Short mmCIF file of C-alpha atoms and ligand atoms in Angstrom, two decimals:
data_model
loop_
_atom_site.label_atom_id
_atom_site.label_comp_id
_atom_site.label_asym_id
_atom_site.label_seq_id
_atom_site.Cartn_x
_atom_site.Cartn_y
_atom_site.Cartn_z
CA MET H 1 -0.06 0.07 -0.08
CA ALA H 2 1.20 3.28 -0.69
CA ASP H 3 -0.36 5.20 2.01
CA THR H 4 0.97 3.92 5.83
CA SER H 5 -2.51 2.81 7.00
CA VAL H 6 -5.77 1.98 5.27
CA ILE H 7 -9.23 2.46 6.64
CA GLU H 8 -11.98 -0.71 5.00
CA LEU H 9 -15.48 0.01 6.02
CA SER H 10 -17.47 -3.37 5.53
CA GLU H 11 -20.48 -2.72 3.54
CA ASN H 12 -22.34 -5.92 5.01
CA ALA H 13 -21.91 -4.96 8.54
CA VAL H 14 -23.87 -1.38 7.70
CA LYS H 15 -26.55 -3.48 5.78
CA ASN H 16 -26.52 -5.14 9.21
CA ASN H 17 -26.87 -2.29 11.83
CA ILE H 18 -29.45 -0.20 9.78
CA LEU H 19 -31.96 -3.71 9.34
CA PHE H 20 -31.51 -4.16 13.12
CA LEU H 21 -32.02 -0.82 13.77
CA LYS H 22 -35.33 -0.60 11.60
CA LYS H 23 -36.04 -3.43 12.75
CA GLN H 24 -35.83 -2.36 16.56
CA PHE H 25 -37.78 1.00 15.92
CA GLY H 26 -40.04 -0.43 13.47
CA GLU H 27 -41.38 1.57 9.93
CA HIS H 28 -43.52 4.58 11.28
CA VAL H 29 -40.09 6.02 12.75
CA LEU H 30 -37.72 7.91 10.21
CA ILE H 31 -33.81 7.28 10.85
CA SER H 32 -31.87 10.20 10.56
CA SER H 33 -28.54 8.94 10.03
CA VAL H 34 -25.62 11.18 11.78
CA VAL H 35 -22.06 12.02 9.58
CA LYS H 36 -21.19 15.00 11.34
CA SER H 37 -17.38 14.66 11.95
CA ASN H 38 -16.72 13.19 8.79
CA ALA H 39 -19.34 9.83 9.36
CA TYR H 40 -17.53 9.50 12.93
CA GLY H 41 -14.27 9.36 11.36
CA HIS H 42 -15.47 5.95 9.23
CA GLY H 43 -15.35 8.70 5.66
CA MET H 44 -18.72 10.64 4.76
CA ALA H 45 -17.82 10.11 1.02
CA THR H 46 -17.24 5.94 1.82
CA PHE H 47 -19.99 5.74 4.40
CA VAL H 48 -22.92 7.94 2.92
CA PRO H 49 -23.64 5.98 -0.69
CA ILE H 50 -23.34 2.72 1.69
CA ALA H 51 -26.06 4.19 4.31
CA GLU H 52 -28.26 4.88 0.91
CA LYS H 53 -27.45 1.62 -0.30
CA ALA H 54 -29.33 0.29 3.26
CA GLY H 55 -32.06 2.22 2.85
CA ILE H 56 -31.02 5.73 4.53
CA ARG H 57 -32.74 8.52 2.61
CA HIS H 58 -32.26 11.19 5.60
CA PHE H 59 -29.03 12.28 6.56
CA SER H 60 -27.89 14.70 9.72
CA VAL H 61 -24.69 16.88 9.63
CA PHE H 62 -23.75 19.20 12.41
CA SER H 63 -22.65 22.12 10.52
CA GLY H 64 -23.00 24.25 6.78
CA ASN H 65 -19.57 22.97 5.89
CA GLU H 66 -20.42 19.28 6.56
CA ALA H 67 -23.73 19.95 4.48
CA ARG H 68 -21.85 21.19 1.59
CA GLU H 69 -19.75 18.37 1.34
CA LEU H 70 -22.70 15.65 1.72
CA MET H 71 -24.58 17.56 -1.06
CA LYS H 72 -21.76 16.43 -3.26
CA ILE H 73 -21.74 13.30 -2.13
CA LYS H 74 -25.51 11.78 -1.71
CA ARG H 75 -28.13 11.28 -3.84
CA ALA H 76 -30.88 13.49 -5.12
CA GLU H 77 -33.38 12.14 -3.35
CA SER H 78 -31.58 12.25 0.75
CA THR H 79 -32.53 14.99 2.56
CA ILE H 80 -29.84 16.55 4.78
CA MET H 81 -30.43 18.45 8.50
CA VAL H 82 -27.93 20.63 10.28
CA MET H 83 -28.35 20.33 13.70
CA GLY H 84 -25.98 22.78 14.87
CA TRP H 85 -23.41 25.75 13.44
CA MET H 86 -24.27 28.20 10.32
CA ASP H 87 -22.91 30.97 9.27
CA ASP H 88 -24.71 33.39 7.51
CA GLN H 89 -24.32 32.26 3.86
CA ASP H 90 -24.61 29.05 4.80
CA LEU H 91 -28.25 30.05 5.87
CA VAL H 92 -29.21 31.72 2.46
CA TRP H 93 -27.48 28.50 0.99
CA LEU H 94 -29.12 25.60 3.44
CA VAL H 95 -32.61 27.56 2.28
CA GLU H 96 -31.90 27.61 -1.56
CA ASN H 97 -30.72 24.53 -1.78
CA GLY H 98 -33.70 22.43 0.73
CA VAL H 99 -31.79 21.77 3.34
CA GLU H 100 -33.40 21.47 6.94
CA PHE H 101 -31.65 22.87 9.71
CA PHE H 102 -32.37 23.25 13.70
CA ILE H 103 -33.44 26.61 14.77
CA PHE H 104 -32.16 27.26 18.51
CA ASP H 105 -32.77 30.68 19.85
CA LEU H 106 -34.81 33.74 18.71
CA ILE H 107 -31.52 35.35 17.26
CA ARG H 108 -31.00 32.76 14.50
CA LEU H 109 -34.84 32.86 14.05
CA ASP H 110 -34.49 36.57 13.12
CA LYS H 111 -31.48 36.12 10.84
CA VAL H 112 -33.17 33.50 9.08
CA VAL H 113 -36.10 35.82 8.54
CA SER H 114 -34.24 39.18 6.97
CA LEU H 115 -31.68 36.81 5.19
CA VAL H 116 -33.73 34.21 3.91
CA ARG H 117 -37.35 35.56 3.30
CA SER H 118 -36.55 37.40 0.57
CA THR H 119 -35.39 34.45 -2.23
CA GLY H 120 -39.19 33.11 -1.69
CA ARG H 121 -37.99 29.60 -0.60
CA THR H 122 -39.27 28.06 2.14
CA ALA H 123 -37.32 27.68 5.60
CA LEU H 124 -37.69 24.12 6.08
CA VAL H 125 -36.74 24.04 10.19
CA HIS H 126 -36.58 22.22 12.96
CA LEU H 127 -37.26 24.28 16.13
CA GLU H 128 -34.55 22.76 19.30
CA MET H 129 -36.46 23.25 22.55
CA GLU H 130 -34.68 23.85 25.99
CA THR H 131 -35.60 20.80 28.23
CA GLY H 132 -32.94 20.55 30.23
CA MET H 133 -29.83 19.83 28.60
CA ASN H 134 -28.69 23.79 28.80
CA ARG H 135 -26.17 23.52 25.88
CA THR H 136 -28.37 25.06 22.77
CA GLY H 137 -32.30 25.21 22.67
CA MET H 138 -35.19 28.21 22.15
CA LYS H 139 -36.08 29.18 26.12
CA PRO H 140 -39.58 28.62 27.00
CA GLY H 141 -39.61 32.29 27.39
CA ASP H 142 -38.85 32.72 23.90
CA LEU H 143 -41.49 30.61 22.71
CA LYS H 144 -44.91 32.44 22.31
CA LYS H 145 -42.29 35.03 20.04
CA ALA H 146 -41.10 32.17 18.07
CA ALA H 147 -44.78 30.43 17.47
CA GLY H 148 -46.16 34.00 16.31
CA ILE H 149 -43.03 34.58 13.33
CA ILE H 150 -43.47 31.14 12.17
CA SER H 151 -47.14 31.30 12.17
CA ASN H 152 -47.29 34.79 10.98
CA ASN H 153 -44.24 33.43 8.03
CA PRO H 154 -46.94 31.03 6.69
CA GLY H 155 -44.73 30.13 2.66
CA PHE H 156 -41.80 31.30 4.40
CA PHE H 157 -41.48 28.46 7.09
CA LYS H 158 -41.77 24.98 7.30
CA LEU H 159 -42.07 23.66 10.53
CA LYS H 160 -40.61 19.92 9.80
CA GLY H 161 -39.53 19.17 13.48
CA LEU H 162 -39.80 20.04 17.04
CA CYS H 163 -37.13 18.47 18.94
CA THR H 164 -34.84 18.88 21.56
CA HIS H 165 -31.24 17.01 22.60
CA LEU H 166 -31.14 14.66 25.92
CA ALA H 167 -28.79 15.26 28.26
CA GLY H 168 -26.90 11.88 28.67
CA ALA H 169 -29.37 8.77 28.53
CA GLU H 170 -26.43 6.12 28.19
CA SER H 171 -25.90 6.34 31.38
CA ILE H 172 -29.00 5.43 34.11
CA ALA H 173 -27.49 7.78 36.20
CA ASN H 174 -29.62 10.15 33.99
CA HIS H 175 -32.49 8.43 34.14
CA VAL H 176 -34.72 11.18 36.22
CA ARG H 177 -33.19 14.12 34.24
CA ILE H 178 -33.82 11.99 30.97
CA GLN H 179 -37.54 11.40 32.15
CA LYS H 180 -37.83 15.06 32.93
CA GLN H 181 -36.78 16.13 29.22
CA LEU H 182 -39.05 13.91 28.05
CA SER H 183 -42.48 15.24 29.87
CA ARG H 184 -41.57 18.96 28.76
CA PHE H 185 -41.05 18.23 25.65
CA GLY H 186 -44.30 16.09 25.44
CA ARG H 187 -45.84 19.05 27.23
CA LEU H 188 -44.01 21.80 24.55
CA CYS H 189 -45.04 19.66 21.45
CA ARG H 190 -49.02 20.24 22.50
CA TRP H 191 -48.68 23.66 23.01
CA PHE H 192 -47.45 24.10 19.47
CA GLU H 193 -50.10 21.53 18.30
CA GLU H 194 -52.80 23.41 20.19
CA ARG H 195 -51.59 26.53 18.34
CA GLY H 196 -52.06 25.23 15.06
CA LEU H 197 -48.49 24.64 14.58
CA VAL H 198 -48.08 20.71 14.25
CA PRO H 199 -44.62 19.28 12.51
CA ASP H 200 -43.73 16.05 10.54
CA TYR H 201 -41.44 15.13 12.78
CA ARG H 202 -40.76 15.28 16.55
CA HIS H 203 -37.78 13.65 17.47
CA VAL H 204 -35.46 13.89 20.67
CA ALA H 205 -32.92 10.54 20.59
CA SER H 206 -29.95 9.84 19.69
CA SER H 207 -28.67 6.13 19.75
CA ALA H 208 -28.67 5.36 23.66
CA ALA H 209 -32.23 6.83 23.92
CA ALA H 210 -33.85 5.65 20.62
CA ILE H 211 -32.16 2.10 21.60
CA THR H 212 -32.99 2.12 25.51
CA TYR H 213 -36.52 4.30 25.65
CA PRO H 214 -39.27 3.51 23.73
CA ALA H 215 -40.94 6.24 24.28
CA ALA H 216 -38.35 8.84 23.25
CA ARG H 217 -38.45 7.67 19.11
CA PHE H 218 -42.00 9.32 18.05
CA ASN H 219 -41.41 9.25 14.68
CA MET H 220 -37.74 10.21 14.25
CA VAL H 221 -34.64 9.20 15.31
CA ARG H 222 -31.14 10.82 15.23
CA MET H 223 -28.61 7.57 14.88
CA GLY H 224 -24.88 7.86 15.16
CA ILE H 225 -22.92 5.81 16.92
CA LEU H 226 -25.18 2.05 16.72
CA GLN H 227 -25.31 2.23 13.00
CA TYR H 228 -21.17 2.53 13.11
CA GLY H 229 -21.72 -0.50 15.19
CA TYR H 230 -20.52 0.60 18.79
CA TRP H 231 -22.93 1.03 21.58
CA PRO H 232 -22.84 4.34 23.05
CA SER H 233 -21.87 2.81 26.44
CA SER H 234 -21.67 -0.55 28.31
CA GLU H 235 -24.41 0.19 30.57
CA THR H 236 -26.80 0.48 26.90
CA PHE H 237 -25.62 -2.68 25.94
CA ILE H 238 -25.60 -4.60 28.99
CA HIS H 239 -30.03 -2.76 29.50
CA PHE H 240 -29.80 -3.75 26.08
CA VAL H 241 -29.10 -7.90 26.53
CA SER H 242 -30.10 -7.91 29.81
CA LYS H 243 -33.56 -8.38 28.71
CA LYS H 244 -32.88 -10.73 25.55
CA ARG H 245 -32.75 -14.75 25.57
CA ASP H 246 -29.79 -14.09 23.09
CA ARG H 247 -27.14 -12.38 24.88
CA HIS H 248 -25.41 -11.81 20.57
CA ASP H 249 -23.74 -8.48 20.05
CA PRO H 250 -26.44 -7.54 17.30
CA LEU H 251 -24.41 -4.86 15.87
CA ASN H 252 -21.13 -5.32 13.16
CA ARG H 253 -18.51 -3.26 13.50
CA VAL H 254 -18.16 -0.92 10.22
CA ILE H 255 -14.33 -0.30 10.31
CA SER H 256 -11.15 -1.92 10.11
CA TRP H 257 -7.57 0.11 10.29
CA LYS H 258 -4.90 -1.62 9.13
CA SER H 259 -1.09 -1.25 8.03
CA SER H 260 1.48 -3.50 7.86
CA VAL H 261 5.39 -3.99 9.10
CA MET H 262 7.82 -1.69 8.11
CA SER H 263 10.94 -3.06 9.22
CA LEU H 264 12.29 -5.83 11.80
CA LYS H 265 15.06 -5.65 14.49
CA LYS H 266 16.83 -7.63 17.35
CA VAL H 267 17.25 -5.60 20.31
CA LYS H 268 19.55 -6.90 23.22
CA ARG H 269 18.45 -7.80 26.38
CA GLY H 270 19.38 -4.48 28.94
CA GLU H 271 18.58 -1.94 25.84
CA PHE H 272 15.95 0.53 25.68
CA VAL H 273 13.79 0.74 23.01
CA ASN H 274 12.31 4.50 21.22
CA TYR H 275 12.56 7.63 22.21
CA GLY H 276 14.16 7.53 26.51
CA THR H 277 13.88 4.50 28.87
CA ILE H 278 10.18 4.14 29.18
CA PHE H 279 10.77 0.40 27.55
CA LEU H 280 13.41 -1.83 29.07
CA ALA H 281 13.83 -5.43 27.15
CA GLN H 282 14.52 -7.12 30.25
CA GLU H 283 15.36 -10.14 27.27
CA ASP H 284 16.23 -10.24 23.74
CA LYS H 285 13.85 -8.95 21.39
CA LYS H 286 12.23 -8.57 18.29
CA ILE H 287 10.79 -5.15 17.17
CA ALA H 288 8.62 -4.57 14.35
CA VAL H 289 8.04 -1.28 12.97
CA ILE H 290 4.63 -0.03 11.95
CA PRO H 291 4.55 3.48 10.03
CA VAL H 292 1.28 4.64 12.17
CA GLY H 293 1.55 7.32 15.04
CA TYR H 294 -0.57 9.80 17.11
CA SER H 295 -0.87 11.74 13.70
CA HIS H 296 -2.23 9.20 11.89
CA GLY H 297 -4.95 9.21 15.54
CA TYR H 298 -3.03 6.57 17.02
CA ASN H 299 -3.43 7.86 20.32
CA ARG H 300 0.18 8.56 22.50
CA SER H 301 -1.86 7.58 25.89
CA LEU H 302 -1.37 3.74 24.03
CA SER H 303 2.28 3.66 24.65
CA ASN H 304 3.45 0.86 26.36
CA GLN H 305 -0.11 0.15 26.21
CA GLY H 306 -2.09 -0.55 23.04
CA ARG H 307 -2.39 -4.28 21.36
CA VAL H 308 -2.29 -5.03 17.51
CA LEU H 309 -3.20 -7.96 14.96
CA ILE H 310 0.12 -9.92 13.60
CA ASN H 311 0.25 -13.32 11.89
CA GLY H 312 -2.26 -13.81 13.14
CA GLN H 313 -1.38 -13.04 16.79
CA ARG H 314 -1.99 -10.10 19.70
CA VAL H 315 1.29 -8.37 20.50
CA GLY H 316 1.89 -5.43 22.54
CA VAL H 317 2.62 -2.07 21.46
CA ILE H 318 5.91 -0.72 23.22
CA GLY H 319 7.54 2.53 24.10
CA LEU H 320 6.20 5.40 23.28
CA VAL H 321 4.21 6.01 20.20
CA ASN H 322 5.65 8.43 17.89
CA MET H 323 4.33 10.21 15.54
CA ASN H 324 4.35 8.84 12.62
CA MET H 325 5.72 5.26 14.00
CA LEU H 326 4.70 2.76 16.38
CA ILE H 327 6.75 -0.57 17.73
CA ALA H 328 5.36 -3.86 18.47
CA ASP H 329 7.39 -6.46 20.12
CA VAL H 330 6.77 -9.36 17.51
CA THR H 331 9.64 -11.73 19.63
CA LYS H 332 6.91 -14.60 19.58
CA LEU H 333 6.42 -14.65 15.99
CA PRO H 334 9.14 -16.38 14.02
CA ASP H 335 8.08 -16.03 10.70
CA VAL H 336 6.92 -11.89 10.70
CA LYS H 337 8.23 -10.69 7.47
CA VAL H 338 8.17 -7.00 6.45
CA GLY H 339 5.12 -6.26 4.82
CA ASP H 340 3.43 -8.66 7.26
CA GLU H 341 -0.39 -7.14 7.84
CA VAL H 342 -0.99 -5.10 10.94
CA VAL H 343 -4.26 -4.87 12.62
CA LEU H 344 -4.83 -1.65 14.66
CA ILE H 345 -9.04 -2.36 14.40
CA GLY H 346 -10.82 -4.76 13.28
CA SER H 347 -10.07 -8.72 12.91
CA GLN H 348 -7.42 -10.79 11.89
CA GLY H 349 -8.31 -14.92 12.05
CA ASP H 350 -10.05 -15.85 15.58
CA LEU H 351 -8.88 -11.91 17.29
CA THR H 352 -10.00 -8.95 17.26
CA ILE H 353 -9.57 -5.18 18.14
CA SER H 354 -12.18 -3.43 19.12
CA VAL H 355 -12.21 0.13 19.17
CA ALA H 356 -13.80 -0.25 23.09
CA SER H 357 -10.97 -2.40 24.09
CA PHE H 358 -8.52 0.66 22.70
CA SER H 359 -10.23 3.00 23.91
CA GLU H 360 -10.34 1.54 28.32
CA LEU H 361 -6.68 1.30 27.30
CA SER H 362 -6.37 4.85 26.25
CA ASN H 363 -9.52 6.52 28.27
CA GLN H 364 -11.15 7.45 24.91
CA LEU H 365 -14.68 7.03 24.54
CA ASN H 366 -15.55 5.47 21.19
CA TYR H 367 -16.82 8.56 20.02
CA GLU H 368 -13.58 10.38 20.55
CA LEU H 369 -11.07 7.80 18.60
CA LEU H 370 -13.12 7.07 16.05
CA THR H 371 -13.62 10.93 14.70
CA ARG H 372 -9.86 11.63 15.73
CA LEU H 373 -9.10 9.26 12.93
CA PRO H 374 -7.46 11.27 9.63
CA GLU H 375 -8.99 12.64 6.80
CA GLY H 376 -6.70 11.99 4.79
CA THR H 377 -6.07 8.79 5.69
CA PRO H 378 -8.00 6.32 2.65
CA ARG H 379 -11.09 4.22 3.09
CA GLN H 380 -12.15 1.67 1.17
CA VAL H 381 -15.06 -0.21 0.67
CA VAL H 382 -15.11 -3.51 1.71
CA ASN H 383 -18.07 -6.69 1.91
C1 LIG E 1 -24.43 13.40 17.28
C2 LIG E 1 -25.52 13.95 17.88
C3 LIG E 1 -26.56 12.89 18.00
C4 LIG E 1 -25.97 10.99 17.73
O1 LIG E 1 -25.51 10.67 18.47
P1 LIG E 1 -25.15 9.23 19.00
O2 LIG E 1 -24.93 8.83 20.28
O3 LIG E 1 -24.01 8.93 18.08
O4 LIG E 1 -26.24 8.39 18.24
C5 LIG E 1 -27.71 13.04 17.70
N1 LIG E 1 -28.07 14.28 17.87
C6 LIG E 1 -27.94 15.48 18.03
C7 LIG E 1 -27.84 16.73 18.13
C8 LIG E 1 -26.51 15.09 17.81
O5 LIG E 1 -25.71 15.97 18.06
#
């Protein structure tokens, strides 16, 4: 391979995961596939066509920039929704291109009116309400004014959605807070509907809430981490399987990350390996240099900790993870050669390195590790 490592996406895994989620939620729930942050590091341009093949027709991103990127990739019939940041130019572009977006305060709402009304297009808006997360979301005191502005501009605003975001449905510790948010949301939806503002969609749930709280599904869910084959937390997974007879993980991980052995070397007992003194060879060692480092997304905190697969065996990372290289202890692999495949995440033979095990070692969440995989690493689709 020309690049130092490659990221493979499994088409079958995506199909499996989407099918599983559709079965869980039922036909009346629209799945919006969340592909912000380069599709959680999977690569938006590679992931989106696979998701479309698996039947997805609605995608969520964070920013106007991501929406522009996605517009070049997606099928004509797929819809985009921006959940977060957009500047003034983005706003005009979003409306002109039929992209849906969140309105989370009066300033944003006023901006839409002042910047875009002259275009003569319809703004497809999701009104995000504050229900207890205390991040973005329209404050209750502003709702009357917001409802007034939307009602008074019927040709201009189309109320696609009423929505909110839950403050941590992946942990049972937040149960009471989540329940409060859900009942507030229900009350606010009724308030809007009594004023004749009936949205096409009501949505509050990301992965954790959608899988754990059926009442949070309404008719749309914003599906991130689960579609990539990861559970939002081990609590969420345990909660899910504890009610099932079959305790298998129904999800398949989509990503594999592979490199190859760049160089091999023998090191004598008593020598230090790589920078400094963090690894001392206590016996004669054979080491493999792998051209992946922290600049490629392999966290530095995996120094002396990480595990990789070579020749079907699990071997340890020794010494510091450098900017572009790491070193694995291949003393117990007699046949290892330069060019042999190295699996950083994924399977080789019967063994697997999961992002979860990786993240436990480095105290990174799945989310963080995945989204830090650089855009420049090539992505490939495999079965
Ligand atoms: C990122 C995000 C999601 C998806 O979260 P997951 O836990 O990955 O499913 C849903 N909604 C909003 C507003 C988000 O920012």
